[in-house]
Amino acid sequence: MDIWLEPDSSKDKTRTSQTLARGLRILDCFVTYGEELGVAELSNLLHLPRTVVARLVTTLAEHGYLAQNQENKKYRLGMSAYILGMHANREYSLRQMAWPSMQCLAASSGETVSLTMLDEERLVGICIASIDSPLPIKLTTRTGSVLPLHRGATRKILLAYASEAIKETVLTQLQEISQSSPDSVESLKKELLEIRRKGYAYSEEELDDGAFAVAAPILTEKGELLAGIGVAGPIYRKTEESLQRLISLILSSAREIEKRWTQPL
């Protein structure tokens, strides 16, 4: 394993911040040396004391630039780093790769389409892209909106395909904070298992009165969650036939995005 040394102390540092430079070098490590790194590994790579590294990664995690894997306690790049990178290089972002499929899905369904990602630090779903229905009566999804993971198909699909540690944390918090009964938490557990069995999520009036939603996961080649794609609209336009058609369309769109992600041009 390579070691990153501190910059030459003979250089003029009066116009730079050593703390900021160290934080940026920590972020660089995740690009160069691996998707997940622990404090000890970062300490060795950067030739910095563990206490210094621990303080820096804690700060980066608090601001969303790193996210901690609750199972092995290692860190990886967080949602803030993703959003920054998305703005810096849109061509290769998930949003850009998903956009053609989202447009086709919106045109085929006539309903609002959204792309949602899991924020593992805040345990919420974040809408990173949306296309509103052209119809006068529609459900509007605002890009950047943040909602809890236990309500609505577009968020439940994220929770269903999240790690076991994240699922357990969300379910525990749900019971403690919202005073949900053990029965309702157990019911949600069963629903998440059913979502994974079917490969999609469906909800009615969980977030908005008179609205329904269908969502499917977008996964990596290893089966890890990238995002969720959802379609939402007013219940009065939904029939059993149209619902089955939407499910088929959204599953097809998710597979298209996965293929584009794993086989970029």
Short mmCIF file of C-alpha atoms in Angstrom, two decimals, residues 158-255:
data_model
loop_
_atom_site.label_atom_id
_atom_site.label_comp_id
_atom_site.label_asym_id
_atom_site.label_seq_id
_atom_site.Cartn_x
_atom_site.Cartn_y
_atom_site.Cartn_z
CA LEU A 158 -34.74 2.32 -1.45
CA LEU A 159 -35.30 0.91 2.03
CA ALA A 160 -36.11 -2.56 0.68
CA TYR A 161 -32.81 -2.74 -1.21
CA ALA A 162 -30.67 -0.97 1.41
CA SER A 163 -28.23 -2.87 3.61
CA GLU A 164 -29.57 -4.85 6.55
CA ALA A 165 -27.88 -2.40 8.93
CA ILE A 166 -29.71 0.57 7.40
CA LYS A 167 -33.05 -1.26 7.42
CA GLU A 168 -32.62 -2.19 11.08
CA THR A 169 -31.67 1.37 12.02
CA VAL A 170 -34.68 2.85 10.22
CA LEU A 171 -37.09 0.34 11.73
CA THR A 172 -35.68 0.88 15.22
CA GLN A 173 -35.89 4.66 14.90
CA LEU A 174 -39.40 4.40 13.50
CA GLN A 175 -40.55 2.50 16.55
CA GLU A 176 -38.74 4.76 19.03
CA ILE A 177 -39.35 8.20 17.53
CA SER A 178 -42.83 7.86 16.06
CA GLN A 179 -44.05 5.51 18.78
CA SER A 180 -45.13 3.05 16.11
CA SER A 181 -46.49 -0.20 17.45
CA PRO A 182 -44.43 -3.39 17.10
CA ASP A 183 -47.17 -4.70 14.81
CA SER A 184 -46.80 -1.80 12.35
CA VAL A 185 -43.01 -2.18 12.28
CA GLU A 186 -43.37 -5.91 11.72
CA SER A 187 -45.85 -5.19 8.94
CA LEU A 188 -43.32 -2.88 7.27
CA LYS A 189 -40.64 -5.59 7.53
CA LYS A 190 -42.94 -8.03 5.72
CA GLU A 191 -43.76 -5.41 3.09
CA LEU A 192 -40.05 -4.81 2.41
CA LEU A 193 -39.52 -8.54 1.91
CA GLU A 194 -42.48 -8.64 -0.47
CA ILE A 195 -41.08 -5.68 -2.42
CA ARG A 196 -37.81 -7.54 -2.95
CA ARG A 197 -39.67 -10.70 -3.94
CA LYS A 198 -41.73 -8.86 -6.59
CA GLY A 199 -38.96 -6.48 -7.66
CA TYR A 200 -41.09 -3.34 -7.37
CA ALA A 201 -43.03 -1.27 -4.82
CA TYR A 202 -46.59 0.08 -4.96
CA SER A 203 -48.30 2.57 -2.67
CA GLU A 204 -51.57 4.49 -2.43
CA GLU A 205 -52.14 7.74 -0.53
CA GLU A 206 -49.14 7.25 1.76
CA LEU A 207 -47.76 10.72 1.07
CA ASP A 208 -50.50 12.53 -0.86
CA ASP A 209 -54.26 12.05 -0.77
CA GLY A 210 -55.66 10.62 -3.98
CA ALA A 211 -52.23 9.64 -5.32
CA PHE A 212 -50.53 6.34 -6.16
CA ALA A 213 -46.94 5.43 -7.02
CA VAL A 214 -44.97 2.54 -8.47
CA ALA A 215 -41.19 2.23 -8.13
CA ALA A 216 -38.39 -0.13 -9.14
CA PRO A 217 -34.76 -0.39 -8.00
CA ILE A 218 -31.75 0.45 -10.15
CA LEU A 219 -28.93 -1.92 -9.17
CA THR A 220 -25.25 -2.41 -9.93
CA GLU A 221 -23.87 -5.60 -11.45
CA LYS A 222 -23.27 -6.80 -7.88
CA GLY A 223 -26.90 -6.19 -6.96
CA GLU A 224 -26.13 -3.10 -4.87
CA LEU A 225 -28.60 -0.21 -4.81
CA LEU A 226 -27.89 2.77 -7.05
CA ALA A 227 -31.26 4.51 -7.01
CA GLY A 228 -34.97 4.04 -7.44
CA ILE A 229 -37.12 5.11 -10.38
CA GLY A 230 -40.77 5.88 -9.76
CA VAL A 231 -44.01 6.82 -11.51
CA ALA A 232 -46.76 8.68 -9.65
CA GLY A 233 -50.18 10.04 -10.50
CA PRO A 234 -53.79 10.46 -9.36
CA ILE A 235 -55.62 7.28 -8.36
CA TYR A 236 -58.67 8.06 -10.50
CA ARG A 237 -56.57 7.51 -13.66
CA LYS A 238 -55.38 4.09 -12.47
CA THR A 239 -57.03 0.84 -13.51
CA GLU A 240 -55.77 -2.69 -12.94
CA GLU A 241 -54.80 -2.87 -16.60
CA SER A 242 -52.96 0.47 -16.57
CA LEU A 243 -51.19 -0.46 -13.33
CA GLN A 244 -49.84 -3.70 -14.80
CA ARG A 245 -48.67 -1.74 -17.84
CA LEU A 246 -46.91 0.80 -15.60
CA ILE A 247 -45.17 -1.97 -13.67
CA SER A 248 -43.90 -3.48 -16.92
CA LEU A 249 -42.74 -0.07 -18.19
CA ILE A 250 -40.92 0.88 -15.00
CA LEU A 251 -39.14 -2.47 -14.68
CA SER A 252 -38.00 -2.16 -18.29
CA SER A 253 -36.77 1.40 -17.67
CA ALA A 254 -34.80 0.32 -14.60
CA ARG A 255 -33.07 -2.44 -16.58
#
